[in-house]
Amino acid sequence: MNRVAKAPRLPEPPPPSEAVRLAEALIFCAPSPLTAADLAVRLPPGTDVPAVLAEIARAYAARGLTLARIAGGYAFRTAPDLAPVLRGGLPEPRKLSRAALETLAIVAYHQPVTRAEIEEIRGVTTSKGSLDLLLETGWVRLRGRRRTPGRPVTYGTTPAFLDHFGLDAVSDLPGLDELKGLGLIEGRLPAGFRVPQPGDEAQADEDPIADSLAPGDAAAD
């Protein structure tokens, strides 16, 4: 009588360390993405933060939540392949007008950009309401003032913008080939047409603006 050999029992994976458990809890409870520096302050001294993050990412790789790098920090997000299933049960988000969407795209790709530059790119006057709405959503901020006559205000995107669109940095915005692949750019393009490489670095001709400046001051430029 032949006996079927039993498969060797694989060892159980070691339980997560206290540092991993604590980091997991901190990220889960945080209202916004946490950076590695944020975690280092809260974790035991000497903790290898990159290794802890790698372990959390590995543990959640095949689960309903994944560890995502967003706006320079880390947060748990729904696994991308589950998004179509979950979307139907969520309330419809507030939709932006076409003018507001165009303005947001210009700010994202051309930042730092002034209101006059936005109007030049769009070819139409930009209403105060569109910029105020974007400021109120928290996706656009007042960056600074240009060192030019009139000292116009410059606009840029915020960490909340990156968080909402699942980006780690504005440089992760889709380029020309990706926009074509998404069907957002069709037909023949003018010679020399290009999508600007977005960035949020400070510019030499730009002075920082006080964070306390109210959204209503956007019209001051």
JSON list of C-alpha atoms in Angstrom, two decimals:
[
{"chain": "A", "resi": 1, "resn": "MET", "atom": "CA", "xyz": [0.00, 0.00, 0.00]},
{"chain": "A", "resi": 2, "resn": "ASN", "atom": "CA", "xyz": [1.45, 3.26, -1.17]},
{"chain": "A", "resi": 3, "resn": "ARG", "atom": "CA", "xyz": [1.31, 6.18, 1.16]},
{"chain": "A", "resi": 4, "resn": "VAL", "atom": "CA", "xyz": [0.89, 9.68, -0.19]},
{"chain": "A", "resi": 5, "resn": "ALA", "atom": "CA", "xyz": [3.69, 11.82, 1.08]},
{"chain": "A", "resi": 6, "resn": "LYS", "atom": "CA", "xyz": [2.51, 14.87, 2.93]},
{"chain": "A", "resi": 7, "resn": "ALA", "atom": "CA", "xyz": [3.69, 18.21, 1.67]},
{"chain": "A", "resi": 8, "resn": "PRO", "atom": "CA", "xyz": [6.12, 19.82, 4.06]},
{"chain": "A", "resi": 9, "resn": "ARG", "atom": "CA", "xyz": [4.47, 22.38, 6.27]},
{"chain": "A", "resi": 10, "resn": "LEU", "atom": "CA", "xyz": [5.71, 25.85, 5.47]},
{"chain": "A", "resi": 11, "resn": "PRO", "atom": "CA", "xyz": [6.79, 27.93, 8.42]},
{"chain": "A", "resi": 12, "resn": "GLU", "atom": "CA", "xyz": [4.37, 30.63, 9.53]},
{"chain": "A", "resi": 13, "resn": "PRO", "atom": "CA", "xyz": [5.48, 34.15, 8.59]},
{"chain": "A", "resi": 14, "resn": "PRO", "atom": "CA", "xyz": [6.84, 36.00, 11.59]},
{"chain": "A", "resi": 15, "resn": "PRO", "atom": "CA", "xyz": [4.39, 38.37, 13.27]},
{"chain": "A", "resi": 16, "resn": "PRO", "atom": "CA", "xyz": [4.83, 42.03, 12.41]},
{"chain": "A", "resi": 17, "resn": "SER", "atom": "CA", "xyz": [7.15, 43.96, 14.65]},
{"chain": "A", "resi": 18, "resn": "GLU", "atom": "CA", "xyz": [5.82, 46.59, 17.03]},
{"chain": "A", "resi": 19, "resn": "ALA", "atom": "CA", "xyz": [7.28, 49.29, 14.77]},
{"chain": "A", "resi": 20, "resn": "VAL", "atom": "CA", "xyz": [5.35, 47.92, 11.78]},
{"chain": "A", "resi": 21, "resn": "ARG", "atom": "CA", "xyz": [2.12, 47.70, 13.80]},
{"chain": "A", "resi": 22, "resn": "LEU", "atom": "CA", "xyz": [2.55, 51.22, 15.13]},
{"chain": "A", "resi": 23, "resn": "ALA", "atom": "CA", "xyz": [3.36, 52.66, 11.70]},
{"chain": "A", "resi": 24, "resn": "GLU", "atom": "CA", "xyz": [0.34, 50.86, 10.25]},
{"chain": "A", "resi": 25, "resn": "ALA", "atom": "CA", "xyz": [-1.92, 52.39, 12.91]},
{"chain": "A", "resi": 26, "resn": "LEU", "atom": "CA", "xyz": [-0.43, 55.86, 12.47]},
{"chain": "A", "resi": 27, "resn": "ILE", "atom": "CA", "xyz": [-0.95, 55.80, 8.70]},
{"chain": "A", "resi": 28, "resn": "PHE", "atom": "CA", "xyz": [-4.46, 54.40, 9.05]},
{"chain": "A", "resi": 29, "resn": "CYS", "atom": "CA", "xyz": [-5.56, 57.08, 11.52]},
{"chain": "A", "resi": 30, "resn": "ALA", "atom": "CA", "xyz": [-3.83, 60.07, 9.92]},
{"chain": "A", "resi": 31, "resn": "PRO", "atom": "CA", "xyz": [-6.15, 62.60, 8.22]},
{"chain": "A", "resi": 32, "resn": "SER", "atom": "CA", "xyz": [-3.55, 63.18, 5.48]},
{"chain": "A", "resi": 33, "resn": "PRO", "atom": "CA", "xyz": [-0.57, 61.25, 4.06]},
{"chain": "A", "resi": 34, "resn": "LEU", "atom": "CA", "xyz": [2.36, 60.87, 6.49]},
{"chain": "A", "resi": 35, "resn": "THR", "atom": "CA", "xyz": [5.93, 61.36, 5.34]},
{"chain": "A", "resi": 36, "resn": "ALA", "atom": "CA", "xyz": [8.82, 59.14, 6.39]},
{"chain": "A", "resi": 37, "resn": "ALA", "atom": "CA", "xyz": [9.97, 62.01, 8.62]},
{"chain": "A", "resi": 38, "resn": "ASP", "atom": "CA", "xyz": [6.54, 62.14, 10.29]},
{"chain": "A", "resi": 39, "resn": "LEU", "atom": "CA", "xyz": [6.75, 58.43, 11.06]},
{"chain": "A", "resi": 40, "resn": "ALA", "atom": "CA", "xyz": [10.34, 58.60, 12.28]},
{"chain": "A", "resi": 41, "resn": "VAL", "atom": "CA", "xyz": [9.28, 61.04, 15.01]},
{"chain": "A", "resi": 42, "resn": "ARG", "atom": "CA", "xyz": [6.58, 58.67, 16.29]},
{"chain": "A", "resi": 43, "resn": "LEU", "atom": "CA", "xyz": [8.34, 55.32, 15.90]},
{"chain": "A", "resi": 44, "resn": "PRO", "atom": "CA", "xyz": [10.92, 53.90, 18.36]},
{"chain": "A", "resi": 45, "resn": "PRO", "atom": "CA", "xyz": [14.38, 55.48, 18.05]},
{"chain": "A", "resi": 46, "resn": "GLY", "atom": "CA", "xyz": [16.58, 53.79, 15.49]},
{"chain": "A", "resi": 47, "resn": "THR", "atom": "CA", "xyz": [13.65, 52.34, 13.48]},
{"chain": "A", "resi": 48, "resn": "ASP", "atom": "CA", "xyz": [14.47, 51.65, 9.83]},
{"chain": "A", "resi": 49, "resn": "VAL", "atom": "CA", "xyz": [11.49, 53.57, 8.45]},
{"chain": "A", "resi": 50, "resn": "PRO", "atom": "CA", "xyz": [11.97, 52.58, 4.75]},
{"chain": "A", "resi": 51, "resn": "ALA", "atom": "CA", "xyz": [12.10, 48.91, 5.79]},
{"chain": "A", "resi": 52, "resn": "VAL", "atom": "CA", "xyz": [8.93, 49.32, 7.87]},
{"chain": "A", "resi": 53, "resn": "LEU", "atom": "CA", "xyz": [7.13, 50.95, 4.94]},
{"chain": "A", "resi": 54, "resn": "ALA", "atom": "CA", "xyz": [8.33, 48.22, 2.58]},
{"chain": "A", "resi": 55, "resn": "GLU", "atom": "CA", "xyz": [6.99, 45.56, 4.96]},
{"chain": "A", "resi": 56, "resn": "ILE", "atom": "CA", "xyz": [3.59, 47.26, 5.18]},
{"chain": "A", "resi": 57, "resn": "ALA", "atom": "CA", "xyz": [3.45, 47.61, 1.39]},
{"chain": "A", "resi": 58, "resn": "ARG", "atom": "CA", "xyz": [4.30, 43.91, 1.00]},
{"chain": "A", "resi": 59, "resn": "ALA", "atom": "CA", "xyz": [1.67, 42.83, 3.53]},
{"chain": "A", "resi": 60, "resn": "TYR", "atom": "CA", "xyz": [-1.07, 44.83, 1.78]},
{"chain": "A", "resi": 61, "resn": "ALA", "atom": "CA", "xyz": [0.00, 44.19, -1.82]},
{"chain": "A", "resi": 62, "resn": "ALA", "atom": "CA", "xyz": [-2.79, 41.68, -2.53]},
{"chain": "A", "resi": 63, "resn": "ARG", "atom": "CA", "xyz": [-5.45, 43.03, -0.17]},
{"chain": "A", "resi": 64, "resn": "GLY", "atom": "CA", "xyz": [-8.36, 45.42, -0.55]},
{"chain": "A", "resi": 65, "resn": "LEU", "atom": "CA", "xyz": [-6.25, 48.31, 0.69]},
{"chain": "A", "resi": 66, "resn": "THR", "atom": "CA", "xyz": [-2.77, 49.17, -0.53]},
{"chain": "A", "resi": 67, "resn": "LEU", "atom": "CA", "xyz": [-0.09, 51.50, 0.77]},
{"chain": "A", "resi": 68, "resn": "ALA", "atom": "CA", "xyz": [0.20, 54.38, -1.69]},
{"chain": "A", "resi": 69, "resn": "ARG", "atom": "CA", "xyz": [2.77, 57.16, -1.91]},
{"chain": "A", "resi": 70, "resn": "ILE", "atom": "CA", "xyz": [0.82, 60.41, -2.25]},
{"chain": "A", "resi": 71, "resn": "ALA", "atom": "CA", "xyz": [1.93, 64.03, -2.05]},
{"chain": "A", "resi": 72, "resn": "GLY", "atom": "CA", "xyz": [5.32, 62.98, -0.70]},
{"chain": "A", "resi": 73, "resn": "GLY", "atom": "CA", "xyz": [3.77, 60.87, 2.07]},
{"chain": "A", "resi": 74, "resn": "TYR", "atom": "CA", "xyz": [2.11, 57.51, 2.61]},
{"chain": "A", "resi": 75, "resn": "ALA", "atom": "CA", "xyz": [-1.57, 56.62, 2.97]},
{"chain": "A", "resi": 76, "resn": "PHE", "atom": "CA", "xyz": [-3.85, 53.61, 2.61]},
{"chain": "A", "resi": 77, "resn": "ARG", "atom": "CA", "xyz": [-5.98, 53.65, -0.52]},
{"chain": "A", "resi": 78, "resn": "THR", "atom": "CA", "xyz": [-8.44, 51.24, -2.10]},
{"chain": "A", "resi": 79, "resn": "ALA", "atom": "CA", "xyz": [-6.80, 48.72, -4.41]},
{"chain": "A", "resi": 80, "resn": "PRO", "atom": "CA", "xyz": [-7.07, 50.14, -7.96]},
{"chain": "A", "resi": 81, "resn": "ASP", "atom": "CA", "xyz": [-8.74, 47.01, -9.36]},
{"chain": "A", "resi": 82, "resn": "LEU", "atom": "CA", "xyz": [-11.62, 47.38, -6.88]},
{"chain": "A", "resi": 83, "resn": "ALA", "atom": "CA", "xyz": [-12.43, 50.99, -7.81]},
{"chain": "A", "resi": 84, "resn": "PRO", "atom": "CA", "xyz": [-15.15, 50.10, -10.40]},
{"chain": "A", "resi": 85, "resn": "VAL", "atom": "CA", "xyz": [-16.97, 47.93, -7.85]},
{"chain": "A", "resi": 86, "resn": "LEU", "atom": "CA", "xyz": [-16.93, 50.56, -5.12]},
{"chain": "A", "resi": 87, "resn": "ARG", "atom": "CA", "xyz": [-17.66, 53.62, -7.23]},
{"chain": "A", "resi": 88, "resn": "GLY", "atom": "CA", "xyz": [-21.37, 52.87, -7.59]},
{"chain": "A", "resi": 89, "resn": "GLY", "atom": "CA", "xyz": [-22.08, 53.20, -3.87]},
{"chain": "A", "resi": 90, "resn": "LEU", "atom": "CA", "xyz": [-20.47, 56.60, -3.41]},
{"chain": "A", "resi": 91, "resn": "PRO", "atom": "CA", "xyz": [-22.29, 59.93, -3.70]},
{"chain": "A", "resi": 92, "resn": "GLU", "atom": "CA", "xyz": [-21.56, 61.90, -6.83]},
{"chain": "A", "resi": 93, "resn": "PRO", "atom": "CA", "xyz": [-18.78, 64.40, -6.16]},
{"chain": "A", "resi": 94, "resn": "ARG", "atom": "CA", "xyz": [-19.38, 68.05, -6.87]},
{"chain": "A", "resi": 95, "resn": "LYS", "atom": "CA", "xyz": [-18.63, 68.67, -10.53]},
{"chain": "A", "resi": 96, "resn": "LEU", "atom": "CA", "xyz": [-16.52, 71.59, -11.63]},
{"chain": "A", "resi": 97, "resn": "SER", "atom": "CA", "xyz": [-17.58, 73.75, -14.53]},
{"chain": "A", "resi": 98, "resn": "ARG", "atom": "CA", "xyz": [-15.67, 73.49, -17.80]},
{"chain": "A", "resi": 99, "resn": "ALA", "atom": "CA", "xyz": [-14.07, 76.86, -17.07]},
{"chain": "A", "resi": 100, "resn": "ALA", "atom": "CA", "xyz": [-12.93, 75.70, -13.62]},
{"chain": "A", "resi": 101, "resn": "LEU", "atom": "CA", "xyz": [-11.55, 72.44, -15.03]},
{"chain": "A", "resi": 102, "resn": "GLU", "atom": "CA", "xyz": [-9.62, 74.29, -17.72]},
{"chain": "A", "resi": 103, "resn": "THR", "atom": "CA", "xyz": [-8.28, 76.71, -15.12]},
{"chain": "A", "resi": 104, "resn": "LEU", "atom": "CA", "xyz": [-7.25, 73.83, -12.82]},
{"chain": "A", "resi": 105, "resn": "ALA", "atom": "CA", "xyz": [-5.43, 72.08, -15.68]},
{"chain": "A", "resi": 106, "resn": "ILE", "atom": "CA", "xyz": [-3.55, 75.27, -16.59]},
{"chain": "A", "resi": 107, "resn": "VAL", "atom": "CA", "xyz": [-2.55, 75.89, -12.98]},
{"chain": "A", "resi": 108, "resn": "ALA", "atom": "CA", "xyz": [-1.39, 72.27, -12.58]},
{"chain": "A", "resi": 109, "resn": "TYR", "atom": "CA", "xyz": [0.74, 72.21, -15.73]},
{"chain": "A", "resi": 110, "resn": "HIS", "atom": "CA", "xyz": [1.99, 75.81, -15.83]},
{"chain": "A", "resi": 111, "resn": "GLN", "atom": "CA", "xyz": [2.48, 76.64, -12.14]},
{"chain": "A", "resi": 112, "resn": "PRO", "atom": "CA", "xyz": [3.47, 79.13, -10.97]},
{"chain": "A", "resi": 113, "resn": "VAL", "atom": "CA", "xyz": [1.00, 80.99, -13.19]},
{"chain": "A", "resi": 114, "resn": "THR", "atom": "CA", "xyz": [-0.77, 84.33, -12.89]},
{"chain": "A", "resi": 115, "resn": "ARG", "atom": "CA", "xyz": [-4.38, 85.09, -13.71]},
{"chain": "A", "resi": 116, "resn": "ALA", "atom": "CA", "xyz": [-3.31, 87.05, -16.80]},
{"chain": "A", "resi": 117, "resn": "GLU", "atom": "CA", "xyz": [-1.30, 84.04, -18.01]},
{"chain": "A", "resi": 118, "resn": "ILE", "atom": "CA", "xyz": [-4.28, 81.74, -17.41]},
{"chain": "A", "resi": 119, "resn": "GLU", "atom": "CA", "xyz": [-6.45, 84.04, -19.51]},
{"chain": "A", "resi": 120, "resn": "GLU", "atom": "CA", "xyz": [-3.82, 84.19, -22.26]},
{"chain": "A", "resi": 121, "resn": "ILE", "atom": "CA", "xyz": [-3.64, 80.38, -22.43]},
{"chain": "A", "resi": 122, "resn": "ARG", "atom": "CA", "xyz": [-7.43, 79.92, -22.35]},
{"chain": "A", "resi": 123, "resn": "GLY", "atom": "CA", "xyz": [-8.05, 82.79, -24.74]},
{"chain": "A", "resi": 124, "resn": "VAL", "atom": "CA", "xyz": [-10.92, 84.11, -22.62]},
{"chain": "A", "resi": 125, "resn": "THR", "atom": "CA", "xyz": [-11.36, 86.09, -19.44]},
{"chain": "A", "resi": 126, "resn": "THR", "atom": "CA", "xyz": [-11.16, 83.95, -16.31]},
{"chain": "A", "resi": 127, "resn": "SER", "atom": "CA", "xyz": [-13.95, 84.76, -13.88]},
{"chain": "A", "resi": 128, "resn": "LYS", "atom": "CA", "xyz": [-13.13, 85.44, -10.26]},
{"chain": "A", "resi": 129, "resn": "GLY", "atom": "CA", "xyz": [-15.60, 82.68, -9.35]},
{"chain": "A", "resi": 130, "resn": "SER", "atom": "CA", "xyz": [-13.59, 79.93, -11.05]},
{"chain": "A", "resi": 131, "resn": "LEU", "atom": "CA", "xyz": [-10.41, 80.72, -9.14]},
{"chain": "A", "resi": 132, "resn": "ASP", "atom": "CA", "xyz": [-12.29, 81.27, -5.87]},
{"chain": "A", "resi": 133, "resn": "LEU", "atom": "CA", "xyz": [-13.97, 77.88, -6.26]},
{"chain": "A", "resi": 134, "resn": "LEU", "atom": "CA", "xyz": [-10.63, 76.15, -6.79]},
{"chain": "A", "resi": 135, "resn": "LEU", "atom": "CA", "xyz": [-9.21, 77.93, -3.77]},
{"chain": "A", "resi": 136, "resn": "GLU", "atom": "CA", "xyz": [-12.20, 76.85, -1.69]},
{"chain": "A", "resi": 137, "resn": "THR", "atom": "CA", "xyz": [-11.84, 73.20, -2.72]},
{"chain": "A", "resi": 138, "resn": "GLY", "atom": "CA", "xyz": [-8.26, 73.35, -1.45]},
{"chain": "A", "resi": 139, "resn": "TRP", "atom": "CA", "xyz": [-6.79, 72.20, -4.77]},
{"chain": "A", "resi": 140, "resn": "VAL", "atom": "CA", "xyz": [-5.25, 75.55, -5.70]},
{"chain": "A", "resi": 141, "resn": "ARG", "atom": "CA", "xyz": [-3.29, 77.94, -3.50]},
{"chain": "A", "resi": 142, "resn": "LEU", "atom": "CA", "xyz": [-1.81, 81.40, -3.73]},
{"chain": "A", "resi": 143, "resn": "ARG", "atom": "CA", "xyz": [1.93, 80.74, -4.17]},
{"chain": "A", "resi": 144, "resn": "GLY", "atom": "CA", "xyz": [3.57, 84.13, -4.30]},
{"chain": "A", "resi": 145, "resn": "ARG", "atom": "CA", "xyz": [3.92, 87.38, -6.22]},
{"chain": "A", "resi": 146, "resn": "ARG", "atom": "CA", "xyz": [5.90, 87.97, -9.38]},
{"chain": "A", "resi": 147, "resn": "ARG", "atom": "CA", "xyz": [8.68, 90.53, -9.26]},
{"chain": "A", "resi": 148, "resn": "THR", "atom": "CA", "xyz": [7.09, 92.44, -12.12]},
{"chain": "A", "resi": 149, "resn": "PRO", "atom": "CA", "xyz": [5.04, 95.65, -12.31]},
{"chain": "A", "resi": 150, "resn": "GLY", "atom": "CA", "xyz": [1.78, 95.23, -10.39]},
{"chain": "A", "resi": 151, "resn": "ARG", "atom": "CA", "xyz": [3.20, 92.30, -8.38]},
{"chain": "A", "resi": 152, "resn": "PRO", "atom": "CA", "xyz": [0.61, 89.81, -9.73]},
{"chain": "A", "resi": 153, "resn": "VAL", "atom": "CA", "xyz": [-0.32, 86.81, -7.59]},
{"chain": "A", "resi": 154, "resn": "THR", "atom": "CA", "xyz": [0.87, 83.39, -8.76]},
{"chain": "A", "resi": 155, "resn": "TYR", "atom": "CA", "xyz": [-1.15, 80.20, -8.36]},
{"chain": "A", "resi": 156, "resn": "GLY", "atom": "CA", "xyz": [-0.15, 76.59, -7.82]},
{"chain": "A", "resi": 157, "resn": "THR", "atom": "CA", "xyz": [-1.62, 73.27, -6.71]},
{"chain": "A", "resi": 158, "resn": "THR", "atom": "CA", "xyz": [-1.74, 71.91, -3.16]},
{"chain": "A", "resi": 159, "resn": "PRO", "atom": "CA", "xyz": [-1.07, 68.57, -1.42]},
{"chain": "A", "resi": 160, "resn": "ALA", "atom": "CA", "xyz": [-4.87, 68.12, -1.34]},
{"chain": "A", "resi": 161, "resn": "PHE", "atom": "CA", "xyz": [-4.84, 68.22, -5.17]},
{"chain": "A", "resi": 162, "resn": "LEU", "atom": "CA", "xyz": [-2.18, 65.50, -5.25]},
{"chain": "A", "resi": 163, "resn": "ASP", "atom": "CA", "xyz": [-4.10, 63.47, -2.66]},
{"chain": "A", "resi": 164, "resn": "HIS", "atom": "CA", "xyz": [-7.39, 63.68, -4.57]},
{"chain": "A", "resi": 165, "resn": "PHE", "atom": "CA", "xyz": [-5.83, 62.62, -7.87]},
{"chain": "A", "resi": 166, "resn": "GLY", "atom": "CA", "xyz": [-3.53, 60.00, -6.33]},
{"chain": "A", "resi": 167, "resn": "LEU", "atom": "CA", "xyz": [-0.26, 61.72, -7.30]},
{"chain": "A", "resi": 168, "resn": "ASP", "atom": "CA", "xyz": [3.00, 61.78, -5.39]},
{"chain": "A", "resi": 169, "resn": "ALA", "atom": "CA", "xyz": [4.18, 64.98, -7.13]},
{"chain": "A", "resi": 170, "resn": "VAL", "atom": "CA", "xyz": [2.97, 67.27, -9.91]},
{"chain": "A", "resi": 171, "resn": "SER", "atom": "CA", "xyz": [5.69, 65.76, -12.10]},
{"chain": "A", "resi": 172, "resn": "ASP", "atom": "CA", "xyz": [3.54, 62.59, -12.10]},
{"chain": "A", "resi": 173, "resn": "LEU", "atom": "CA", "xyz": [0.82, 64.32, -14.13]},
{"chain": "A", "resi": 174, "resn": "PRO", "atom": "CA", "xyz": [0.31, 62.56, -17.50]},
{"chain": "A", "resi": 175, "resn": "GLY", "atom": "CA", "xyz": [2.46, 63.67, -20.41]},
{"chain": "A", "resi": 176, "resn": "LEU", "atom": "CA", "xyz": [1.49, 64.06, -24.05]},
{"chain": "A", "resi": 177, "resn": "ASP", "atom": "CA", "xyz": [1.60, 60.33, -24.91]},
{"chain": "A", "resi": 178, "resn": "GLU", "atom": "CA", "xyz": [-0.47, 59.43, -21.84]},
{"chain": "A", "resi": 179, "resn": "LEU", "atom": "CA", "xyz": [-3.04, 62.12, -22.61]},
{"chain": "A", "resi": 180, "resn": "LYS", "atom": "CA", "xyz": [-3.35, 60.77, -26.16]},
{"chain": "A", "resi": 181, "resn": "GLY", "atom": "CA", "xyz": [-3.75, 57.23, -24.81]},
{"chain": "A", "resi": 182, "resn": "LEU", "atom": "CA", "xyz": [-6.56, 58.41, -22.53]},
{"chain": "A", "resi": 183, "resn": "GLY", "atom": "CA", "xyz": [-8.34, 59.99, -25.49]},
{"chain": "A", "resi": 184, "resn": "LEU", "atom": "CA", "xyz": [-8.01, 63.49, -24.03]},
{"chain": "A", "resi": 185, "resn": "ILE", "atom": "CA", "xyz": [-6.03, 64.77, -27.03]},
{"chain": "A", "resi": 186, "resn": "GLU", "atom": "CA", "xyz": [-7.20, 63.78, -30.49]},
{"chain": "A", "resi": 187, "resn": "GLY", "atom": "CA", "xyz": [-6.52, 64.76, -34.08]},
{"chain": "A", "resi": 188, "resn": "ARG", "atom": "CA", "xyz": [-3.44, 66.42, -35.51]},
{"chain": "A", "resi": 189, "resn": "LEU", "atom": "CA", "xyz": [-1.60, 68.79, -33.24]},
{"chain": "A", "resi": 190, "resn": "PRO", "atom": "CA", "xyz": [0.10, 72.01, -34.32]},
{"chain": "A", "resi": 191, "resn": "ALA", "atom": "CA", "xyz": [3.78, 71.77, -35.12]},
{"chain": "A", "resi": 192, "resn": "GLY", "atom": "CA", "xyz": [5.87, 72.15, -32.01]},
{"chain": "A", "resi": 193, "resn": "PHE", "atom": "CA", "xyz": [2.95, 71.47, -29.67]},
{"chain": "A", "resi": 194, "resn": "ARG", "atom": "CA", "xyz": [4.05, 70.07, -26.33]},
{"chain": "A", "resi": 195, "resn": "VAL", "atom": "CA", "xyz": [2.65, 69.47, -22.87]},
{"chain": "A", "resi": 196, "resn": "PRO", "atom": "CA", "xyz": [4.65, 71.48, -20.30]},
{"chain": "A", "resi": 197, "resn": "GLN", "atom": "CA", "xyz": [6.63, 69.59, -17.69]},
{"chain": "A", "resi": 198, "resn": "PRO", "atom": "CA", "xyz": [4.91, 70.62, -14.46]},
{"chain": "A", "resi": 199, "resn": "GLY", "atom": "CA", "xyz": [6.85, 71.47, -11.34]},
{"chain": "A", "resi": 200, "resn": "ASP", "atom": "CA", "xyz": [6.21, 73.20, -8.04]},
{"chain": "A", "resi": 201, "resn": "GLU", "atom": "CA", "xyz": [9.69, 74.54, -7.31]},
{"chain": "A", "resi": 202, "resn": "ALA", "atom": "CA", "xyz": [10.14, 78.16, -6.28]},
{"chain": "A", "resi": 203, "resn": "GLN", "atom": "CA", "xyz": [10.96, 80.49, -9.16]},
{"chain": "A", "resi": 204, "resn": "ALA", "atom": "CA", "xyz": [13.68, 83.12, -9.20]},
{"chain": "A", "resi": 205, "resn": "ASP", "atom": "CA", "xyz": [11.19, 85.89, -10.08]},
{"chain": "A", "resi": 206, "resn": "GLU", "atom": "CA", "xyz": [8.66, 84.89, -7.41]},
{"chain": "A", "resi": 207, "resn": "ASP", "atom": "CA", "xyz": [8.37, 86.01, -3.80]},
{"chain": "A", "resi": 208, "resn": "PRO", "atom": "CA", "xyz": [6.47, 83.82, -1.26]},
{"chain": "A", "resi": 209, "resn": "ILE", "atom": "CA", "xyz": [3.04, 85.07, -0.29]},
{"chain": "A", "resi": 210, "resn": "ALA", "atom": "CA", "xyz": [1.64, 85.09, 3.24]},
{"chain": "A", "resi": 211, "resn": "ASP", "atom": "CA", "xyz": [-0.34, 81.92, 3.94]},
{"chain": "A", "resi": 212, "resn": "SER", "atom": "CA", "xyz": [-2.91, 84.03, 5.76]},
{"chain": "A", "resi": 213, "resn": "LEU", "atom": "CA", "xyz": [-3.99, 85.81, 2.57]},
{"chain": "A", "resi": 214, "resn": "ALA", "atom": "CA", "xyz": [-7.71, 85.19, 2.18]},
{"chain": "A", "resi": 215, "resn": "PRO", "atom": "CA", "xyz": [-9.18, 83.56, -0.97]},
{"chain": "A", "resi": 216, "resn": "GLY", "atom": "CA", "xyz": [-11.06, 86.80, -1.70]},
{"chain": "A", "resi": 217, "resn": "ASP", "atom": "CA", "xyz": [-7.72, 88.52, -2.21]},
{"chain": "A", "resi": 218, "resn": "ALA", "atom": "CA", "xyz": [-7.24, 86.47, -5.38]},
{"chain": "A", "resi": 219, "resn": "ALA", "atom": "CA", "xyz": [-8.84, 89.30, -7.32]},
{"chain": "A", "resi": 220, "resn": "ALA", "atom": "CA", "xyz": [-6.07, 91.64, -6.22]},
{"chain": "A", "resi": 221, "resn": "ASP", "atom": "CA", "xyz": [-3.89, 90.64, -9.15]}
]
